[in-house]
Amino acid sequence: MSPPLSASSRVWVAGHSGLAGSAIVRRLAADGITQPLVASHKKLDLRDQSSTRAWIARHRPEFVFLAAATVGGILDNSSRPADFLYDNLMIAANVLEACATSGVGKVLVLGSSCIYPRDAAQPIREEALLTGALEPSNEAYAIAKIVALKLGEAYRRQRGMHVISAMPSNLYGPGDNFDLEKSHVLPALIRKFAEAGPGGTVTVWGSGKPRREFLHVDDLADALVFLAKRPEAGGMVNVGTGTDVTIAELAELVKTIVAPAAKIAWDSSKPDGTPRKLLDVSRMTAMGWKARIGLEEGIRSTWEWYRANPGTARK
Ligand code: GDP
């Protein structure tokens, strides 16, 4: 069993500059871990096996948060399946193998709710994994994430490495990607309403009927640190809020916050994706953790971040 996470632990946040990784860095700082190990993209390409091995052997972390990934919204996912599959597969395989070889105590692998079958019973329990076909629009990403969590389980069984895989619902928050071609729906809508302004029209994709569960990334980071601190926690666990909204409801909410006088038009030529992926969060609830940031509050703070960081947000 690995030692519990403490202020003196050697912690590596892989993917520290991304949406999830930067939230983990903020959350660790609150616990006194102010200088976790980090490596920029330029210094370390996690798709490269020998440099990943060498980096981990040199820095010898005790805890690893694996939040590095190639991610994107529905269009980016379906137009770059090779990148999404290859990058995420290599990152997971290289990091997990190097962690096992270097004797890392505990690894927290970040997955995604898209790993579950498209037609899984709602809310989705962890047991639904591999019981049916995946949603085609993000199949490549989902397969890579399924391999990551299965590889984690295999290293746990065969080599005794302590691995926890967390499956979050749709993430959003400060540091999100607001590029309209690549982003997920929530940051895309913030940007579209901001740019439409009063009286302008915002085009929202699809039918508005799909339901999504949005988890603020600070809640995710809190859940991961919570799991890292529990010596007995292991295996796979869903992390979400337990509630979802339709895309039409989300669009209304973002409109109210960002540009109440704007109008909404629907582009039905764009894909809806999976109809619903609400997570059953009872495992986390039973452990004593629940999400704290409500959707409206989370959208407001993300909107504030967007306005305060024009350079980063509007790349
Ligand atoms: P998904 O959860 O993997 O499907 O990822 P997204 O966040 O990209 O999309 C969620 C839903 O929002 C889908 O039904 C999209 O069609 C819909 N949507 C509506 N407007 C937009 C938009 O401007 N950008 C994105 N990415 N999705 C949008």
Coordinates of N, CA and C in Angstrom, one line a residue, residues 96-223:
L96 N 2.5 4.7 -17.8 CA 2.2 3.6 -16.8 C 3.3 2.6 -16.7
E97 N 3.9 2.3 -17.9 CA 5.0 1.3 -17.9 C 6.2 1.9 -17.2
A98 N 6.5 3.1 -17.4 CA 7.7 3.8 -16.8 C 7.4 3.9 -15.3
C99 N 6.2 4.2 -14.9 CA 5.9 4.3 -13.4 C 6.1 2.9 -12.8
A100 N 5.6 1.9 -13.4 CA 5.8 0.5 -12.8 C 7.2 0.2 -12.7
T101 N 8.0 0.5 -13.7 CA 9.5 0.2 -13.7 C 10.2 1.0 -12.7
S102 N 9.8 2.2 -12.5 CA 10.5 3.1 -11.5 C 10.0 3.0 -10.1
G103 N 9.0 2.1 -9.9 CA 8.5 2.0 -8.6 C 7.6 3.1 -8.0
V104 N 6.9 3.8 -8.9 CA 6.0 4.9 -8.5 C 5.0 4.3 -7.5
G105 N 4.7 5.0 -6.4 CA 3.7 4.4 -5.5 C 2.3 4.4 -5.9
K106 N 1.8 5.5 -6.5 CA 0.4 5.6 -6.8 C 0.2 6.5 -8.1
V107 N -0.6 6.0 -9.0 CA -0.9 6.7 -10.2 C -2.4 7.0 -10.3
L108 N -2.8 8.2 -10.5 CA -4.2 8.5 -10.8 C -4.4 8.8 -12.3
V109 N -5.1 7.9 -12.9 CA -5.3 8.0 -14.4 C -6.6 8.8 -14.6
L110 N -6.6 9.8 -15.5 CA -7.8 10.5 -15.8 C -8.4 9.9 -17.1
G111 N -9.7 9.5 -17.0 CA -10.4 8.9 -18.1 C -11.4 9.9 -18.6
S112 N -12.6 9.3 -18.9 CA -13.7 10.1 -19.5 C -15.0 9.3 -19.5
S113 N -16.1 10.0 -19.3 CA -17.4 9.3 -19.3 C -17.7 8.7 -20.7
C114 N -17.0 9.1 -21.8 CA -17.3 8.6 -23.1 C -16.8 7.1 -23.3
I115 N -16.1 6.6 -22.2 CA -15.7 5.2 -22.3 C -16.9 4.2 -22.2
Y116 N -18.0 4.7 -21.8 CA -19.2 3.8 -21.6 C -20.0 3.6 -22.9
P117 N -20.7 2.5 -23.0 CA -21.5 2.3 -24.2 C -22.5 3.4 -24.4
R118 N -22.7 3.7 -25.7 CA -23.6 4.8 -26.1 C -25.0 4.6 -25.5
D119 N -25.4 3.3 -25.4 CA -26.8 3.1 -24.9 C -26.8 2.5 -23.5
A120 N -25.8 2.9 -22.7 CA -25.8 2.4 -21.3 C -27.0 2.9 -20.6
A121 N -27.4 2.1 -19.6 CA -28.5 2.5 -18.7 C -28.0 3.7 -17.9
Q122 N -29.0 4.7 -17.7 CA -28.6 5.9 -17.0 C -29.2 5.9 -15.6
P123 N -28.6 6.5 -14.6 CA -27.2 7.0 -14.7 C -26.2 5.8 -14.8
I124 N -25.1 6.1 -15.4 CA -24.1 5.0 -15.8 C -23.3 4.5 -14.6
R125 N -23.4 3.3 -14.3 CA -22.5 2.7 -13.3 C -21.2 2.2 -13.9
E126 N -20.2 2.1 -13.1 CA -18.9 1.7 -13.5 C -18.9 0.3 -14.2
E127 N -19.9 -0.5 -13.7 CA -20.0 -1.9 -14.3 C -20.4 -1.9 -15.7
A128 N -20.9 -0.8 -16.3 CA -21.4 -0.7 -17.6 C -20.2 -0.8 -18.7
L129 N -19.0 -0.6 -18.2 CA -17.9 -0.7 -19.1 C -17.8 -1.9 -19.9
L130 N -17.6 -1.8 -21.2 CA -17.5 -2.9 -22.2 C -18.7 -3.8 -22.3
T131 N -19.9 -3.2 -22.0 CA -21.1 -4.0 -22.2 C -21.9 -3.6 -23.5
G132 N -21.3 -2.7 -24.3 CA -22.0 -2.4 -25.6 C -21.1 -1.5 -26.4
A133 N -21.7 -1.2 -27.6 CA -20.9 -0.4 -28.6 C -20.8 1.1 -28.1
L134 N -19.7 1.7 -28.6 CA -19.4 3.1 -28.2 C -20.0 4.1 -29.1
E135 N -20.1 5.4 -28.6 CA -20.6 6.5 -29.5 C -19.5 6.7 -30.6
P136 N -19.9 6.6 -31.9 CA -18.9 6.8 -32.9 C -18.1 8.1 -32.9
S137 N -18.8 9.2 -32.6 CA -18.1 10.5 -32.7 C -16.8 10.6 -31.8
N138 N -16.8 9.9 -30.7 CA -15.5 9.9 -29.9 C -15.0 8.5 -29.6
E139 N -15.2 7.6 -30.5 CA -14.8 6.2 -30.3 C -13.3 6.1 -30.1
A140 N -12.5 6.8 -31.0 CA -11.0 6.7 -30.9 C -10.5 7.1 -29.5
Y141 N -11.0 8.3 -29.0 CA -10.6 8.8 -27.7 C -11.0 7.8 -26.6
A142 N -12.3 7.3 -26.8 CA -12.8 6.4 -25.8 C -12.0 5.1 -25.7
I143 N -11.6 4.5 -26.9 CA -10.8 3.3 -26.9 C -9.5 3.5 -26.2
A144 N -8.8 4.6 -26.5 CA -7.5 4.9 -25.8 C -7.7 5.0 -24.3
K145 N -8.8 5.6 -23.9 CA -9.0 5.7 -22.4 C -9.4 4.4 -21.8
I146 N -10.1 3.5 -22.5 CA -10.4 2.2 -22.0 C -9.1 1.4 -21.8
V147 N -8.2 1.5 -22.9 CA -6.9 0.8 -22.8 C -6.1 1.4 -21.6
A148 N -6.2 2.7 -21.4 CA -5.4 3.3 -20.2 C -5.9 2.7 -18.9
L149 N -7.2 2.6 -18.8 CA -7.7 2.1 -17.5 C -7.5 0.6 -17.3
K150 N -7.6 -0.2 -18.4 CA -7.3 -1.6 -18.4 C -5.8 -1.9 -18.1
L151 N -5.0 -1.0 -18.7 CA -3.5 -1.1 -18.5 C -3.2 -0.8 -17.0
G152 N -3.9 0.2 -16.4 CA -3.7 0.5 -15.0 C -4.1 -0.7 -14.2
E153 N -5.2 -1.3 -14.5 CA -5.7 -2.5 -13.7 C -4.7 -3.7 -13.9
A154 N -4.1 -3.8 -15.1 CA -3.2 -4.9 -15.3 C -1.9 -4.7 -14.5
Y155 N -1.4 -3.4 -14.5 CA -0.2 -3.1 -13.7 C -0.5 -3.3 -12.2
R156 N -1.7 -3.0 -11.8 CA -2.1 -3.2 -10.4 C -2.1 -4.7 -10.0
R157 N -2.6 -5.5 -10.9 CA -2.7 -7.0 -10.6 C -1.4 -7.6 -10.7
Q158 N -0.6 -7.3 -11.8 CA 0.6 -8.1 -12.1 C 1.8 -7.5 -11.3
R159 N 1.8 -6.2 -11.2 CA 3.1 -5.6 -10.6 C 2.8 -4.9 -9.3
G160 N 1.5 -4.9 -8.8 CA 1.2 -4.3 -7.5 C 1.3 -2.8 -7.4
M161 N 1.3 -2.2 -8.6 CA 1.3 -0.7 -8.6 C -0.1 -0.2 -8.2
H162 N -0.2 0.8 -7.4 CA -1.5 1.3 -6.9 C -2.0 2.3 -8.0
V163 N -3.0 1.9 -8.7 CA -3.6 2.8 -9.8 C -5.1 3.0 -9.5
I164 N -5.5 4.3 -9.7 CA -6.9 4.6 -9.6 C -7.2 5.3 -10.9
S165 N -8.3 4.9 -11.5 CA -8.8 5.6 -12.7 C -10.1 6.3 -12.4
A166 N -10.0 7.6 -12.7 CA -11.2 8.4 -12.4 C -11.9 8.8 -13.8
M167 N -13.2 8.6 -13.8 CA -13.9 8.9 -15.1 C -14.8 10.1 -14.9
P168 N -14.3 11.3 -15.3 CA -15.2 12.5 -15.1 C -16.2 12.7 -16.2
S169 N -17.3 13.4 -15.9 CA -18.2 13.8 -16.9 C -17.6 15.0 -17.6
N170 N -18.4 15.7 -18.5 CA -17.8 16.8 -19.3 C -17.2 17.9 -18.4
L171 N -15.9 18.1 -18.6 CA -15.2 19.1 -17.8 C -15.3 20.5 -18.4
Y172 N -15.2 21.5 -17.5 CA -15.1 22.9 -18.0 C -14.5 23.7 -16.9
G173 N -14.1 24.9 -17.2 CA -13.6 25.8 -16.1 C -12.5 26.7 -16.6
P174 N -11.8 27.4 -15.7 CA -10.7 28.3 -16.1 C -9.6 27.5 -16.8
G175 N -9.1 28.1 -17.9 CA -8.0 27.4 -18.6 C -8.5 26.5 -19.7
D176 N -9.9 26.6 -20.0 CA -10.5 25.7 -21.0 C -10.0 26.2 -22.4
N177 N -10.3 25.3 -23.4 CA -10.0 25.7 -24.8 C -11.2 26.3 -25.4
F178 N -11.1 27.6 -25.8 CA -12.2 28.3 -26.4 C -12.1 28.4 -27.9
D179 N -11.3 27.6 -28.5 CA -11.2 27.6 -30.0 C -12.4 26.9 -30.6
L180 N -13.2 27.6 -31.4 CA -14.5 27.1 -31.8 C -14.5 25.8 -32.6
E181 N -13.3 25.6 -33.3 CA -13.2 24.3 -34.0 C -12.9 23.1 -33.2
K182 N -12.2 23.4 -32.1 CA -11.7 22.3 -31.2 C -12.4 22.1 -29.9
S183 N -13.0 23.1 -29.4 CA -13.5 23.1 -28.0 C -14.7 22.3 -27.8
H184 N -15.0 22.1 -26.5 CA -16.3 21.4 -26.1 C -17.4 22.5 -26.1
V185 N -18.6 22.0 -25.8 CA -19.7 22.9 -26.0 C -19.7 24.1 -25.0
L186 N -19.4 23.9 -23.8 CA -19.6 25.0 -22.8 C -18.6 26.2 -23.1
P187 N -17.3 26.0 -23.2 CA -16.5 27.1 -23.6 C -16.9 27.7 -25.0
A188 N -17.3 26.8 -25.9 CA -17.7 27.4 -27.2 C -18.9 28.3 -27.1
L189 N -19.8 28.0 -26.2 CA -21.0 28.8 -26.1 C -20.6 30.2 -25.4
I190 N -19.7 30.1 -24.4 CA -19.3 31.3 -23.7 C -18.7 32.3 -24.8
R191 N -17.8 31.7 -25.6 CA -17.2 32.6 -26.6 C -18.2 33.1 -27.6
K192 N -19.1 32.2 -28.1 CA -20.0 32.6 -29.1 C -21.0 33.7 -28.6
F193 N -21.5 33.6 -27.4 CA -22.3 34.6 -26.8 C -21.6 35.9 -26.6
A194 N -20.3 35.8 -26.1 CA -19.5 37.0 -25.9 C -19.3 37.7 -27.2
E195 N -19.0 37.0 -28.3 CA -18.7 37.7 -29.6 C -20.0 38.2 -30.3
A196 N -21.1 37.5 -30.0 CA -22.4 37.9 -30.6 C -22.9 39.3 -30.0
G197 N -22.7 39.4 -28.7 CA -23.1 40.6 -28.0 C -24.6 40.8 -28.1
P198 N -25.1 41.9 -27.5 CA -26.6 42.1 -27.4 C -27.2 42.2 -28.8
G199 N -28.3 41.5 -29.0 CA -29.0 41.6 -30.3 C -28.4 40.6 -31.4
G200 N -27.2 40.1 -31.1 CA -26.6 39.2 -32.1 C -27.2 37.8 -32.0
T201 N -26.8 36.9 -33.0 CA -27.4 35.6 -33.0 C -26.3 34.6 -32.9
V202 N -26.5 33.6 -32.0 CA -25.5 32.5 -31.8 C -26.0 31.2 -32.4
T203 N -25.1 30.6 -33.1 CA -25.5 29.3 -33.7 C -25.0 28.2 -32.8
V204 N -26.0 27.4 -32.4 CA -25.7 26.3 -31.5 C -25.9 25.0 -32.3
W205 N -25.0 24.0 -32.2 CA -25.0 22.8 -33.0 C -26.0 21.8 -32.5
G206 N -26.5 21.1 -33.5 CA -27.3 19.9 -33.3 C -28.8 20.3 -33.0
S207 N -29.5 19.3 -32.3 CA -30.9 19.5 -32.0 C -31.2 20.2 -30.7
G208 N -30.2 20.3 -29.8 CA -30.4 20.8 -28.5 C -30.9 19.8 -27.5
K209 N -31.2 18.6 -28.0 CA -31.8 17.6 -27.1 C -30.8 16.7 -26.3
P210 N -29.6 16.5 -26.8 CA -28.7 15.7 -26.0 C -28.5 16.3 -24.6
R211 N -28.3 15.4 -23.6 CA -28.1 15.8 -22.3 C -26.6 15.6 -21.9
R212 N -26.1 16.6 -21.2 CA -24.7 16.5 -20.7 C -24.6 16.9 -19.2
E213 N -23.7 16.2 -18.5 CA -23.4 16.5 -17.1 C -22.1 17.2 -17.1
F214 N -22.1 18.5 -16.6 CA -20.9 19.3 -16.6 C -20.3 19.4 -15.2
L215 N -19.0 19.0 -15.2 CA -18.3 19.0 -13.9 C -17.2 20.1 -13.9
H216 N -17.2 21.0 -13.0 CA -16.2 22.1 -12.9 C -14.9 21.4 -12.6
V217 N -13.8 21.9 -13.3 CA -12.5 21.2 -13.2 C -11.9 21.3 -11.8
D218 N -12.3 22.4 -11.0 CA -11.9 22.4 -9.6 C -12.5 21.4 -8.7
D219 N -13.7 21.0 -9.1 CA -14.3 19.8 -8.4 C -13.6 18.5 -8.7
L220 N -13.3 18.4 -10.0 CA -12.5 17.2 -10.4 C -11.2 17.1 -9.7
A221 N -10.4 18.2 -9.6 CA -9.1 18.2 -9.0 C -9.3 17.9 -7.5
D222 N -10.4 18.4 -6.9 CA -10.6 18.1 -5.5 C -10.9 16.6 -5.3
A223 N -11.6 16.0 -6.2 CA -11.9 14.5 -6.2 C -10.6 13.7 -6.3

